[in-house]
Amino acid sequence: MTSRNDLRALHASLSQAYTAENLQRLTRTVIALHRNRQNSAVALLLKAAGRSPDGSAAHANQAFYTLMMTYHPDRLDHYRSELDRLLAAGDLEGLRGMSHLLSVLETERGIVVLKRPSPEPPAYSDLWDAVDEETGEYDVTDDEEPSDEPLDEFGDLSPRMSFFAAFKKQTYGNLRVELPASLLADLDVIDLSDCGIDDLDGVQHCVHTTMLDLSYNRITDISELSSLTMLRELYLGNNRVGYIDALQFLPDLQALDISYNAVDDLTPLFAMEHLEYVNAMGCRIPAKQVQRMREKGTTIIV
């Protein structure tokens, strides 16, 4: 009798937790934390969800991806059905396995989302106004006073940085070291976020890479990614990407972050069977394309 009472009590508690209001609020919180780069707070939520049992620090984009796939409001019907199924089956342990949301909601109540109008100077500022609709090229002219400093094509003062150069600098601290490009073929996970990369030369050698983070760079052309057919996770947020045609050649891609780029067409993603998550915040994606992605079972954030 006690077990049956425990079963009903837990089912009632979880039914009150798994609501559209709670999942929508939690999702908004996670998005705000990720946008502010409050990565430690996102990691706390991930730990409360039981998704980092070894206590290791989670990769920021992967943590966001996991939380969004777990608690996105689109999953509410699934969770409600599962709760009822477990109750009918008398599966107390199964219900306990869904109690992670209770811990996450409790943790969320203790987190403060910082009020920042802009957490960092975004790389995509005024990007839409700089794109010529006919040519797809970037118009970098502006009304600022000319500078004597050498500028790149975006008017940036920072030096040009290729993917391979950024890898050498991050790994060895300088660019003078001699490295065979074939070394990249042995890497499963690569994080070169926030490295000032504007040229993907060298990335074509990463043929065995499954997770690649290139967020917060200055990348415009991603055509060289088309050969990385083992990629499962690709993070390109906060760059200057306009066209994503190369991604259609990545058959195993599951998670894609193209947030805060100049992307306005998701057509290349329509036939990607394994793609389950797309972060397209800050992109001007037509509503019909968003709906089509959802109809094919992809969780998309806009």
CSV table of N, CA and C in Angstrom, one decimal, residues 6 34 38 51 54 61-63 78 88 102 105 108 123 131 135 139 144 161 173 225 241 247-248 267 283 285:
chain,number,residue,atom,x,y,z
A,6,ASP,N,3.1,6.0,-2.5
A,6,ASP,CA,4.3,6.7,-3.0
A,6,ASP,C,4.3,7.0,-4.5
A,34,HIS,N,22.9,31.3,-21.3
A,34,HIS,CA,23.8,31.0,-22.4
A,34,HIS,C,24.2,32.3,-23.2
A,38,GLN,N,27.0,33.0,-19.0
A,38,GLN,CA,27.0,32.6,-17.6
A,38,GLN,C,27.2,31.1,-17.5
A,51,ARG,N,23.1,15.2,-15.7
A,51,ARG,CA,23.7,15.0,-17.1
A,51,ARG,C,25.2,15.1,-17.0
A,54,ASP,N,29.9,12.7,-13.4
A,54,ASP,CA,31.3,12.6,-13.0
A,54,ASP,C,31.8,13.9,-12.4
A,61,ASN,N,28.7,25.0,-24.9
A,61,ASN,CA,27.7,24.8,-26.0
A,61,ASN,C,27.1,23.4,-25.9
A,62,GLN,N,27.8,22.4,-25.4
A,62,GLN,CA,27.2,21.1,-25.3
A,62,GLN,C,26.3,21.1,-24.1
A,63,ALA,N,26.6,21.8,-23.0
A,63,ALA,CA,25.7,21.9,-21.9
A,63,ALA,C,24.4,22.6,-22.3
A,78,HIS,N,5.5,14.4,-24.7
A,78,HIS,CA,6.2,13.1,-24.4
A,78,HIS,C,6.3,12.9,-22.9
A,88,ALA,N,0.5,3.9,-14.7
A,88,ALA,CA,-0.4,2.7,-15.0
A,88,ALA,C,0.4,1.4,-14.8
A,102,LEU,N,12.6,18.3,-10.9
A,102,LEU,CA,12.4,18.9,-9.6
A,102,LEU,C,13.7,19.5,-9.1
A,105,LEU,N,14.4,22.7,-11.3
A,105,LEU,CA,13.6,23.8,-11.0
A,105,LEU,C,14.0,24.4,-9.7
A,108,GLU,N,17.2,26.3,-10.4
A,108,GLU,CA,16.9,27.5,-11.2
A,108,GLU,C,16.5,28.7,-10.3
A,123,ALA,N,30.0,39.9,-32.6
A,123,ALA,CA,30.7,39.9,-33.9
A,123,ALA,C,29.7,40.2,-35.1
A,131,VAL,N,25.3,43.3,-45.8
A,131,VAL,CA,25.3,42.3,-46.9
A,131,VAL,C,24.6,42.8,-48.1
A,135,THR,N,24.8,40.2,-54.5
A,135,THR,CA,26.0,39.5,-54.6
A,135,THR,C,26.4,38.6,-53.4
A,139,ASP,N,29.5,44.7,-47.6
A,139,ASP,CA,29.9,46.1,-47.9
A,139,ASP,C,30.5,46.6,-46.6
A,144,GLU,N,33.0,56.3,-40.7
A,144,GLU,CA,34.0,56.6,-39.7
A,144,GLU,C,35.2,57.3,-40.4
A,161,MET,N,43.7,35.4,-39.1
A,161,MET,CA,44.0,34.1,-38.4
A,161,MET,C,43.3,33.0,-39.0
A,173,GLY,N,51.2,28.0,-28.1
A,173,GLY,CA,51.5,29.4,-27.7
A,173,GLY,C,52.1,30.3,-28.7
A,225,LEU,N,34.1,23.0,-44.5
A,225,LEU,CA,33.6,22.0,-43.6
A,225,LEU,C,32.9,20.8,-44.2
A,241,VAL,N,28.7,34.1,-40.9
A,241,VAL,CA,28.3,33.2,-41.9
A,241,VAL,C,27.0,33.6,-42.6
A,247,LEU,N,26.9,22.4,-45.2
A,247,LEU,CA,26.4,21.5,-44.1
A,247,LEU,C,25.6,20.3,-44.6
A,248,GLN,N,25.1,20.4,-45.8
A,248,GLN,CA,24.2,19.3,-46.3
A,248,GLN,C,25.1,18.0,-46.6
A,267,THR,N,17.3,25.8,-46.0
A,267,THR,CA,17.0,24.7,-47.0
A,267,THR,C,18.0,23.6,-47.0
A,283,CYS,N,19.1,34.9,-36.1
A,283,CYS,CA,19.0,34.7,-37.6
A,283,CYS,C,17.6,35.0,-38.1
A,285,ILE,N,15.2,33.7,-40.0
A,285,ILE,CA,14.8,32.5,-40.7
A,285,ILE,C,13.3,32.6,-41.0
